[in-house]
């Protein structure tokens, strides 16, 4: 636990106060009400200001952890027989800029995402400001029948991204928010454009793996098949073992393979 706390790091209170002050000054707010979100996030400190702005504070420590995660994921990609496709950005501000741009691009192609406001640098940290979506629940906190109803939309949004040359790169159910029966994608990471085909297959494997424990393999594969053909499902199958060794994924890979191969 001490090592996990070291990796995650903490932002000194005076720096957080400075970030919040900078936010309210930028938007002409006379005062700030701050809510810290309960999140097991290694790559930022998330908070909400005045119930209007979702703010991510990205430190040098977060950037270091991103470097380590990126290297580990690329090693895993090599083990799956493909070239590593994850990218790292050199500074906390560059990380914030990328997520801002990725969020904007998702919205442009019809994928629900929080409205991107801006990214700026404060005291060597990257600060990302997005629209705050109130009353949301992560997809994996919902009843199984509700998750099943939303599953086709999950794959529809992924497919829109893939058709536009984008990949999410870090698909987990906690990165899919549900508010007032609408789905929102958050926390897209960066992948190399030259390896977009492998990144798409990895995304699809992540989505199947995330949904399998919630709705079962046949339902997850059936929802995916509304938007992906058999060859794409088989390509995703190659990444299932790689995805399953991640500590934030735990699913029955054999069940997914069986459902894919039955369909094939």
GROMACS .gro file of N, CA and C in nm, residues 102-254:
model
  459
  102UNK      N    1  -0.864   1.487  -2.746
  102UNK     CA    2  -0.933   1.360  -2.770
  102UNK      C    3  -1.081   1.371  -2.735
  103UNK      N    4  -1.111   1.441  -2.626
  103UNK     CA    5  -1.251   1.459  -2.585
  103UNK      C    6  -1.327   1.541  -2.689
  104UNK      N    7  -1.264   1.645  -2.740
  104UNK     CA    8  -1.328   1.727  -2.843
  104UNK      C    9  -1.355   1.645  -2.969
  105UNK      N   10  -1.258   1.564  -3.008
  105UNK     CA   11  -1.274   1.485  -3.130
  105UNK      C   12  -1.385   1.382  -3.114
  106UNK      N   13  -1.395   1.320  -2.995
  106UNK     CA   14  -1.503   1.225  -2.973
  106UNK      C   15  -1.639   1.292  -2.991
  107UNK      N   16  -1.652   1.411  -2.934
  107UNK     CA   17  -1.780   1.481  -2.946
  107UNK      C   18  -1.811   1.516  -3.092
  108UNK      N   19  -1.709   1.549  -3.168
  108UNK     CA   20  -1.730   1.588  -3.308
  108UNK      C   21  -1.785   1.473  -3.392
  109UNK      N   22  -1.754   1.349  -3.354
  109UNK     CA   23  -1.801   1.234  -3.433
  109UNK      C   24  -1.924   1.168  -3.371
  110UNK      N   25  -1.984   1.233  -3.271
  110UNK     CA   26  -2.109   1.185  -3.217
  110UNK      C   27  -2.097   1.091  -3.100
  111UNK      N   28  -1.979   1.083  -3.038
  111UNK     CA   29  -1.962   1.004  -2.917
  111UNK      C   30  -1.983   1.096  -2.797
  112UNK      N   31  -2.075   1.061  -2.710
  112UNK     CA   32  -2.100   1.145  -2.593
  112UNK      C   33  -1.977   1.151  -2.505
  113UNK      N   34  -1.939   1.272  -2.470
  113UNK     CA   35  -1.826   1.296  -2.379
  113UNK      C   36  -1.850   1.430  -2.313
  114UNK      N   37  -1.793   1.453  -2.195
  114UNK     CA   38  -1.810   1.585  -2.133
  114UNK      C   39  -1.756   1.696  -2.223
  115UNK      N   40  -1.820   1.810  -2.218
  115UNK     CA   41  -1.772   1.923  -2.300
  115UNK      C   42  -1.633   1.964  -2.254
  116UNK      N   43  -1.535   1.968  -2.347
  116UNK     CA   44  -1.401   2.012  -2.310
  116UNK      C   45  -1.396   2.164  -2.296
  117UNK      N   46  -1.341   2.212  -2.188
  117UNK     CA   47  -1.332   2.357  -2.164
  117UNK      C   48  -1.193   2.409  -2.201
  118UNK      N   49  -1.090   2.363  -2.131
  118UNK     CA   50  -0.954   2.406  -2.164
  118UNK      C   51  -0.853   2.322  -2.088
  119UNK      N   52  -0.728   2.335  -2.129
  119UNK     CA   53  -0.614   2.280  -2.056
  119UNK      C   54  -0.515   2.393  -2.035
  120UNK      N   55  -0.459   2.400  -1.915
  120UNK     CA   56  -0.359   2.503  -1.890
  120UNK      C   57  -0.254   2.449  -1.793
  121UNK      N   58  -0.145   2.521  -1.781
  121UNK     CA   59  -0.036   2.480  -1.694
  121UNK      C   60  -0.036   2.567  -1.570
  122UNK      N   61  -0.016   2.503  -1.455
  122UNK     CA   62  -0.007   2.577  -1.329
  122UNK      C   63   0.104   2.516  -1.245
  123UNK      N   64   0.204   2.594  -1.217
  123UNK     CA   65   0.313   2.552  -1.127
  123UNK      C   66   0.373   2.418  -1.169
  124UNK      N   67   0.393   2.401  -1.299
  124UNK     CA   68   0.452   2.279  -1.351
  124UNK      C   69   0.355   2.163  -1.367
  125UNK      N   70   0.229   2.183  -1.330
  125UNK     CA   71   0.129   2.078  -1.341
  125UNK      C   72   0.038   2.104  -1.462
  126UNK      N   73  -0.018   1.999  -1.515
  126UNK     CA   74  -0.120   2.012  -1.618
  126UNK      C   75  -0.256   2.015  -1.554
  127UNK      N   76  -0.342   2.105  -1.600
  127UNK     CA   77  -0.477   2.116  -1.546
  127UNK      C   78  -0.575   2.103  -1.662
  128UNK      N   79  -0.662   2.006  -1.654
  128UNK     CA   80  -0.765   1.983  -1.755
  128UNK      C   81  -0.900   2.020  -1.696
  129UNK      N   82  -0.977   2.099  -1.771
  129UNK     CA   83  -1.110   2.141  -1.724
  129UNK      C   84  -1.214   2.091  -1.825
  130UNK      N   85  -1.308   2.014  -1.774
  130UNK     CA   86  -1.417   1.962  -1.854
  130UNK      C   87  -1.550   1.997  -1.788
  131UNK      N   88  -1.656   1.985  -1.866
  131UNK     CA   89  -1.790   1.995  -1.810
  131UNK      C   90  -1.809   1.888  -1.703
  132UNK      N   91  -1.872   1.925  -1.593
  132UNK     CA   92  -1.905   1.826  -1.490
  132UNK      C   93  -2.044   1.770  -1.518
  133UNK      N   94  -2.052   1.638  -1.522
  133UNK     CA   95  -2.179   1.569  -1.544
  133UNK      C   96  -2.230   1.521  -1.409
  134UNK      N   97  -2.334   1.582  -1.355
  134UNK     CA   98  -2.383   1.540  -1.223
  134UNK      C   99  -2.465   1.412  -1.231
  135UNK      N  100  -2.483   1.351  -1.116
  135UNK     CA  101  -2.571   1.235  -1.102
  135UNK      C  102  -2.533   1.120  -1.195
  136UNK      N  103  -2.403   1.099  -1.212
  136UNK     CA  104  -2.359   0.990  -1.299
  136UNK      C  105  -2.327   0.865  -1.216
  137UNK      N  106  -2.328   0.752  -1.286
  137UNK     CA  107  -2.282   0.626  -1.228
  137UNK      C  108  -2.192   0.557  -1.329
  138UNK      N  109  -2.081   0.498  -1.285
  138UNK     CA  110  -2.002   0.417  -1.377
  138UNK      C  111  -2.085   0.297  -1.424
  139UNK      N  112  -2.058   0.253  -1.545
  139UNK     CA  113  -2.136   0.146  -1.605
  139UNK      C  114  -2.138   0.021  -1.517
  140UNK      N  115  -2.026  -0.012  -1.453
  140UNK     CA  116  -2.021  -0.136  -1.376
  140UNK      C  117  -2.088  -0.126  -1.239
  141UNK      N  118  -2.143  -0.010  -1.205
  141UNK     CA  119  -2.221   0.003  -1.082
  141UNK      C  120  -2.371  -0.019  -1.106
  142UNK      N  121  -2.409  -0.043  -1.230
  142UNK     CA  122  -2.550  -0.057  -1.265
  142UNK      C  123  -2.592  -0.204  -1.265
  143UNK      N  124  -2.722  -0.230  -1.250
  143UNK     CA  125  -2.771  -0.369  -1.257
  143UNK      C  126  -2.740  -0.432  -1.392
  144UNK      N  127  -2.726  -0.564  -1.392
  144UNK     CA  128  -2.688  -0.635  -1.513
  144UNK      C  129  -2.782  -0.608  -1.629
  145UNK      N  130  -2.913  -0.602  -1.601
  145UNK     CA  131  -3.008  -0.580  -1.711
  145UNK      C  132  -2.992  -0.441  -1.772
  146UNK      N  133  -2.953  -0.342  -1.690
  146UNK     CA  134  -2.929  -0.207  -1.742
  146UNK      C  135  -2.802  -0.204  -1.824
  147UNK      N  136  -2.698  -0.273  -1.777
  147UNK     CA  137  -2.573  -0.281  -1.854
  147UNK      C  138  -2.599  -0.346  -1.989
  148UNK      N  139  -2.681  -0.451  -1.990
  148UNK     CA  140  -2.713  -0.519  -2.116
  148UNK      C  141  -2.783  -0.424  -2.213
  149UNK      N  142  -2.871  -0.342  -2.162
  149UNK     CA  143  -2.940  -0.245  -2.249
  149UNK      C  144  -2.843  -0.145  -2.310
  150UNK      N  145  -2.740  -0.109  -2.235
  150UNK     CA  146  -2.644  -0.009  -2.283
  150UNK      C  147  -2.531  -0.069  -2.367
  151UNK      N  148  -2.515  -0.201  -2.363
  151UNK     CA  149  -2.400  -0.263  -2.429
  151UNK      C  150  -2.390  -0.232  -2.579
  152UNK      N  151  -2.498  -0.236  -2.656
  152UNK     CA  152  -2.485  -0.201  -2.798
  152UNK      C  153  -2.432  -0.059  -2.820
  153UNK      N  154  -2.471   0.034  -2.732
  153UNK     CA  155  -2.423   0.172  -2.746
  153UNK      C  156  -2.275   0.181  -2.717
  154UNK      N  157  -2.227   0.101  -2.622
  154UNK     CA  158  -2.084   0.097  -2.594
  154UNK      C  159  -2.007   0.065  -2.721
  155UNK      N  160  -2.049  -0.039  -2.791
  155UNK     CA  161  -1.978  -0.080  -2.912
  155UNK      C  162  -2.005   0.015  -3.028
  156UNK      N  163  -2.121   0.077  -3.030
  156UNK     CA  164  -2.148   0.178  -3.133
  156UNK      C  165  -2.050   0.295  -3.118
  157UNK      N  166  -2.031   0.343  -2.995
  157UNK     CA  167  -1.938   0.455  -2.972
  157UNK      C  168  -1.795   0.414  -3.006
  158UNK      N  169  -1.755   0.294  -2.964
  158UNK     CA  170  -1.620   0.249  -2.998
  158UNK      C  171  -1.602   0.242  -3.149
  159UNK      N  172  -1.702   0.189  -3.217
  159UNK     CA  173  -1.693   0.175  -3.362
  159UNK      C  174  -1.684   0.311  -3.431
  160UNK      N  175  -1.758   0.409  -3.382
  160UNK     CA  176  -1.747   0.544  -3.438
  160UNK      C  177  -1.605   0.597  -3.424
  161UNK      N  178  -1.546   0.576  -3.306
  161UNK     CA  179  -1.408   0.619  -3.286
  161UNK      C  180  -1.315   0.548  -3.383
  162UNK      N  181  -1.331   0.419  -3.396
  162UNK     CA  182  -1.243   0.342  -3.481
  162UNK      C  183  -1.258   0.380  -3.628
  163UNK      N  184  -1.379   0.405  -3.671
  163UNK     CA  185  -1.401   0.447  -3.809
  163UNK      C  186  -1.338   0.583  -3.837
  164UNK      N  187  -1.321   0.663  -3.734
  164UNK     CA  188  -1.261   0.796  -3.751
  164UNK      C  189  -1.111   0.795  -3.724
  165UNK      N  190  -1.052   0.676  -3.709
  165UNK     CA  191  -0.909   0.667  -3.687
  165UNK      C  192  -0.866   0.690  -3.544
  166UNK      N  193  -0.962   0.682  -3.450
  166UNK     CA  194  -0.931   0.699  -3.308
  166UNK      C  195  -0.933   0.564  -3.238
  167UNK      N  196  -0.864   0.556  -3.125
  167UNK     CA  197  -0.877   0.442  -3.035
  167UNK      C  198  -0.883   0.497  -2.893
  168UNK      N  199  -0.957   0.428  -2.807
  168UNK     CA  200  -0.967   0.475  -2.670
  168UNK      C  201  -0.839   0.443  -2.593
  169UNK      N  202  -0.793   0.320  -2.600
  169UNK     CA  203  -0.666   0.283  -2.540
  169UNK      C  204  -0.672   0.244  -2.394
  170UNK      N  205  -0.781   0.278  -2.325
  170UNK     CA  206  -0.791   0.243  -2.182
  170UNK      C  207  -0.937   0.217  -2.147
  171UNK      N  208  -1.001   0.129  -2.226
  171UNK     CA  209  -1.143   0.106  -2.202
  171UNK      C  210  -1.163   0.020  -2.079
  172UNK      N  211  -1.235   0.074  -1.983
  172UNK     CA  212  -1.282   0.005  -1.863
  172UNK      C  213  -1.422   0.057  -1.835
  173UNK      N  214  -1.503  -0.019  -1.765
  173UNK     CA  215  -1.639   0.027  -1.738
  173UNK      C  216  -1.641   0.154  -1.655
  174UNK      N  217  -1.540   0.177  -1.572
  174UNK     CA  218  -1.538   0.301  -1.494
  174UNK      C  219  -1.510   0.422  -1.582
  175UNK      N  220  -1.467   0.400  -1.707
  175UNK     CA  221  -1.450   0.509  -1.801
  175UNK      C  222  -1.572   0.528  -1.890
  176UNK      N  223  -1.681   0.461  -1.856
  176UNK     CA  224  -1.809   0.481  -1.922
  176UNK      C  225  -1.907   0.527  -1.814
  177UNK      N  226  -1.953   0.650  -1.826
  177UNK     CA  227  -2.045   0.705  -1.728
  177UNK      C  228  -2.187   0.703  -1.783
  178UNK      N  229  -2.282   0.679  -1.695
  178UNK     CA  230  -2.423   0.681  -1.733
  178UNK      C  231  -2.493   0.789  -1.651
  179UNK      N  232  -2.554   0.885  -1.720
  179UNK     CA  233  -2.627   0.993  -1.653
  179UNK      C  234  -2.757   1.016  -1.729
  180UNK      N  235  -2.868   1.006  -1.658
  180UNK     CA  236  -3.000   1.026  -1.719
  180UNK      C  237  -3.017   0.938  -1.842
  181UNK      N  238  -2.968   0.814  -1.830
  181UNK     CA  239  -2.981   0.710  -1.933
  181UNK      C  240  -2.895   0.736  -2.057
  182UNK      N  241  -2.804   0.831  -2.051
  182UNK     CA  242  -2.710   0.855  -2.161
  182UNK      C  243  -2.571   0.807  -2.121
  183UNK      N  244  -2.496   0.752  -2.218
  183UNK     CA  245  -2.360   0.707  -2.196
  183UNK      C  246  -2.260   0.816  -2.233
  184UNK      N  247  -2.153   0.825  -2.154
  184UNK     CA  248  -2.045   0.919  -2.182
  184UNK      C  249  -1.912   0.845  -2.171
  185UNK      N  250  -1.825   0.865  -2.270
  185UNK     CA  251  -1.690   0.810  -2.264
  185UNK      C  252  -1.596   0.915  -2.205
  186UNK      N  253  -1.504   0.870  -2.119
  186UNK     CA  254  -1.404   0.960  -2.063
  186UNK      C  255  -1.268   0.889  -2.066
  187UNK      N  256  -1.162   0.967  -2.041
  187UNK     CA  257  -1.027   0.915  -2.016
  187UNK      C  258  -0.967   0.841  -2.134
  188UNK      N  259  -0.986   0.889  -2.255
  188UNK     CA  260  -0.917   0.829  -2.369
  188UNK      C  261  -0.768   0.855  -2.357
  189UNK      N  262  -0.686   0.753  -2.389
  189UNK     CA  263  -0.542   0.770  -2.386
  189UNK      C  264  -0.490   0.785  -2.529
  190UNK      N  265  -0.360   0.770  -2.548
  190UNK     CA  266  -0.302   0.797  -2.679
  190UNK      C  267  -0.239   0.671  -2.738
  191UNK      N  268  -0.264   0.649  -2.867
  191UNK     CA  269  -0.201   0.539  -2.938
  191UNK      C  270  -0.141   0.593  -3.068
  192UNK      N  271  -0.040   0.522  -3.116
  192UNK     CA  272   0.026   0.565  -3.238
  192UNK      C  273  -0.064   0.539  -3.358
  193UNK      N  274  -0.076   0.640  -3.445
  193UNK     CA  275  -0.163   0.626  -3.561
  193UNK      C  276  -0.118   0.514  -3.653
  194UNK      N  277   0.013   0.489  -3.657
  194UNK     CA  278   0.065   0.384  -3.746
  194UNK      C  279   0.020   0.245  -3.703
  195UNK      N  280  -0.019   0.233  -3.576
  195UNK     CA  281  -0.061   0.101  -3.524
  195UNK      C  282  -0.209   0.100  -3.488
  196UNK      N  283  -0.288   0.181  -3.557
  196UNK     CA  284  -0.428   0.198  -3.518
  196UNK      C  285  -0.507   0.068  -3.533
  197UNK      N  286  -0.470  -0.018  -3.629
  197UNK     CA  287  -0.545  -0.143  -3.647
  197UNK      C  288  -0.532  -0.232  -3.523
  198UNK      N  289  -0.410  -0.248  -3.471
  198UNK     CA  290  -0.392  -0.327  -3.350
  198UNK      C  291  -0.460  -0.260  -3.230
  199UNK      N  292  -0.453  -0.128  -3.224
  199UNK     CA  293  -0.516  -0.056  -3.113
  199UNK      C  294  -0.666  -0.076  -3.112
  200UNK      N  295  -0.727  -0.081  -3.229
  200UNK     CA  296  -0.872  -0.106  -3.236
  200UNK      C  297  -0.905  -0.245  -3.183
  201UNK      N  298  -0.826  -0.345  -3.223
  201UNK     CA  299  -0.850  -0.481  -3.176
  201UNK      C  300  -0.832  -0.488  -3.024
  202UNK      N  301  -0.734  -0.416  -2.973
  202UNK     CA  302  -0.713  -0.410  -2.828
  202UNK      C  303  -0.832  -0.346  -2.759
  203UNK      N  304  -0.881  -0.234  -2.812
  203UNK     CA  305  -1.001  -0.169  -2.758
  203UNK      C  306  -1.118  -0.267  -2.751
  204UNK      N  307  -1.139  -0.339  -2.858
  204UNK     CA  308  -1.252  -0.432  -2.865
  204UNK      C  309  -1.235  -0.544  -2.762
  205UNK      N  310  -1.112  -0.593  -2.746
  205UNK     CA  311  -1.085  -0.695  -2.645
  205UNK      C  312  -1.112  -0.641  -2.506
  206UNK      N  313  -1.071  -0.517  -2.480
  206UNK     CA  314  -1.096  -0.455  -2.350
  206UNK      C  315  -1.246  -0.443  -2.322
  207UNK      N  316  -1.322  -0.401  -2.422
  207UNK     CA  317  -1.466  -0.383  -2.404
  207UNK      C  318  -1.534  -0.517  -2.379
  208UNK      N  319  -1.497  -0.619  -2.455
  208UNK     CA  320  -1.555  -0.751  -2.432
  208UNK      C  321  -1.519  -0.802  -2.293
  209UNK      N  322  -1.392  -0.781  -2.253
  209UNK     CA  323  -1.350  -0.826  -2.122
  209UNK      C  324  -1.417  -0.751  -2.008
  210UNK      N  325  -1.442  -0.622  -2.030
  210UNK     CA  326  -1.508  -0.542  -1.927
  210UNK      C  327  -1.654  -0.581  -1.909
  211UNK      N  328  -1.719  -0.616  -2.018
  211UNK     CA  329  -1.863  -0.645  -2.012
  211UNK      C  330  -1.893  -0.791  -1.975
  212UNK      N  331  -1.799  -0.882  -2.005
  212UNK     CA  332  -1.827  -1.024  -1.981
  212UNK      C  333  -1.867  -1.055  -1.836
  213UNK      N  334  -1.799  -1.002  -1.735
  213UNK     CA  335  -1.842  -1.033  -1.598
  213UNK      C  336  -1.978  -0.976  -1.562
  214UNK      N  337  -2.023  -0.876  -1.636
  214UNK     CA  338  -2.149  -0.808  -1.603
  214UNK      C  339  -2.269  -0.870  -1.675
  215UNK      N  340  -2.250  -0.911  -1.801
  215UNK     CA  341  -2.365  -0.958  -1.880
  215UNK      C  342  -2.342  -1.096  -1.939
  216UNK      N  343  -2.222  -1.151  -1.927
  216UNK     CA  344  -2.192  -1.280  -1.985
  216UNK      C  345  -2.132  -1.266  -2.125
  217UNK      N  346  -2.051  -1.364  -2.163
  217UNK     CA  347  -1.982  -1.358  -2.292
  217UNK      C  348  -2.075  -1.356  -2.413
  218UNK      N  349  -2.178  -1.442  -2.419
  218UNK     CA  350  -2.264  -1.441  -2.539
  218UNK      C  351  -2.331  -1.305  -2.561
  219UNK      N  352  -2.379  -1.243  -2.454
  219UNK     CA  353  -2.444  -1.112  -2.467
  219UNK      C  354  -2.345  -1.005  -2.510
  220UNK      N  355  -2.225  -1.006  -2.452
  220UNK     CA  356  -2.124  -0.907  -2.488
  220UNK      C  357  -2.083  -0.922  -2.634
  221UNK      N  358  -2.059  -1.045  -2.677
  221UNK     CA  359  -2.017  -1.068  -2.816
  221UNK      C  360  -2.131  -1.033  -2.912
  222UNK      N  361  -2.253  -1.066  -2.875
  222UNK     CA  362  -2.368  -1.033  -2.959
  222UNK      C  363  -2.382  -0.882  -2.977
  223UNK      N  364  -2.362  -0.806  -2.868
  223UNK     CA  365  -2.369  -0.660  -2.878
  223UNK      C  366  -2.258  -0.606  -2.967
  224UNK      N  367  -2.137  -0.662  -2.953
  224UNK     CA  368  -2.025  -0.618  -3.036
  224UNK      C  369  -2.049  -0.648  -3.183
  225UNK      N  370  -2.112  -0.764  -3.210
  225UNK     CA  371  -2.133  -0.806  -3.349
  225UNK      C  372  -2.231  -0.717  -3.424
  226UNK      N  373  -2.304  -0.631  -3.354
  226UNK     CA  374  -2.389  -0.535  -3.425
  226UNK      C  375  -2.306  -0.433  -3.503
  227UNK      N  376  -2.181  -0.415  -3.461
  227UNK     CA  377  -2.098  -0.310  -3.522
  227UNK      C  378  -1.965  -0.361  -3.575
  228UNK      N  379  -1.924  -0.481  -3.536
  228UNK     CA  380  -1.797  -0.536  -3.579
  228UNK      C  381  -1.820  -0.669  -3.649
  229UNK      N  382  -1.746  -0.694  -3.758
  229UNK     CA  383  -1.763  -0.821  -3.828
  229UNK      C  384  -1.679  -0.930  -3.763
  230UNK      N  385  -1.692  -1.050  -3.815
  230UNK     CA  386  -1.627  -1.166  -3.753
  230UNK      C  387  -1.476  -1.152  -3.753
  231UNK      N  388  -1.419  -1.100  -3.861
  231UNK     CA  389  -1.273  -1.087  -3.866
  231UNK      C  390  -1.223  -0.991  -3.759
  232UNK      N  391  -1.300  -0.887  -3.730
  232UNK     CA  392  -1.261  -0.792  -3.626
  232UNK      C  393  -1.273  -0.854  -3.488
  233UNK      N  394  -1.376  -0.936  -3.466
  233UNK     CA  395  -1.389  -1.006  -3.339
  233UNK      C  396  -1.275  -1.106  -3.319
  234UNK      N  397  -1.235  -1.174  -3.425
  234UNK     CA  398  -1.126  -1.269  -3.415
  234UNK      C  399  -0.993  -1.198  -3.388
  235UNK      N  400  -0.976  -1.080  -3.446
  235UNK     CA  401  -0.855  -1.001  -3.420
  235UNK      C  402  -0.850  -0.959  -3.273
  236UNK      N  403  -0.966  -0.922  -3.218
  236UNK     CA  404  -0.971  -0.884  -3.076
  236UNK      C  405  -0.937  -1.002  -2.987
  237UNK      N  406  -0.976  -1.122  -3.029
  237UNK     CA  407  -0.950  -1.242  -2.951
  237UNK      C  408  -0.801  -1.260  -2.921
  238UNK      N  409  -0.715  -1.215  -3.014
  238UNK     CA  410  -0.571  -1.228  -2.995
  238UNK      C  411  -0.519  -1.148  -2.877
  239UNK      N  412  -0.594  -1.046  -2.833
  239UNK     CA  413  -0.548  -0.959  -2.725
  239UNK      C  414  -0.611  -0.994  -2.590
  240UNK      N  415  -0.697  -1.094  -2.585
  240UNK     CA  416  -0.769  -1.121  -2.460
  240UNK      C  417  -0.676  -1.155  -2.345
  241UNK      N  418  -0.576  -1.240  -2.369
  241UNK     CA  419  -0.485  -1.278  -2.261
  241UNK      C  420  -0.404  -1.158  -2.212
  242UNK      N  421  -0.361  -1.074  -2.304
  242UNK     CA  422  -0.287  -0.953  -2.268
  242UNK      C  423  -0.372  -0.862  -2.180
  243UNK      N  424  -0.497  -0.842  -2.221
  243UNK     CA  425  -0.586  -0.755  -2.143
  243UNK      C  426  -0.613  -0.816  -2.006
  244UNK      N  427  -0.627  -0.946  -2.000
  244UNK     CA  428  -0.668  -1.012  -1.876
  244UNK      C  429  -0.559  -1.010  -1.769
  245UNK      N  430  -0.434  -0.985  -1.805
  245UNK     CA  431  -0.330  -0.977  -1.702
  245UNK      C  432  -0.325  -0.839  -1.638
  246UNK      N  433  -0.399  -0.743  -1.693
  246UNK     CA  434  -0.405  -0.612  -1.630
  246UNK      C  435  -0.478  -0.624  -1.496
  247UNK      N  436  -0.431  -0.554  -1.392
  247UNK     CA  437  -0.497  -0.566  -1.262
  247UNK      C  438  -0.638  -0.509  -1.258
  248UNK      N  439  -0.673  -0.425  -1.358
  248UNK     CA  440  -0.807  -0.366  -1.359
  248UNK      C  441  -0.903  -0.441  -1.451
  249UNK      N  442  -0.863  -0.559  -1.496
  249UNK     CA  443  -0.952  -0.645  -1.575
  249UNK      C  444  -0.950  -0.785  -1.517
  250UNK      N  445  -1.064  -0.849  -1.512
  250UNK     CA  446  -1.074  -0.987  -1.464
  250UNK      C  447  -1.197  -1.049  -1.529
  251UNK      N  448  -1.176  -1.135  -1.625
  251UNK     CA  449  -1.289  -1.191  -1.700
  251UNK      C  450  -1.255  -1.331  -1.747
  252UNK      N  451  -1.355  -1.400  -1.798
  252UNK     CA  452  -1.340  -1.536  -1.847
  252UNK      C  453  -1.306  -1.532  -1.996
  253UNK      N  454  -1.176  -1.528  -2.026
  253UNK     CA  455  -1.133  -1.518  -2.166
  253UNK      C  456  -1.181  -1.637  -2.249
  254UNK      N  457  -1.179  -1.756  -2.188
  254UNK     CA  458  -1.222  -1.875  -2.262
  254UNK      C  459  -1.369  -1.865  -2.303
   0.00000   0.00000   0.00000
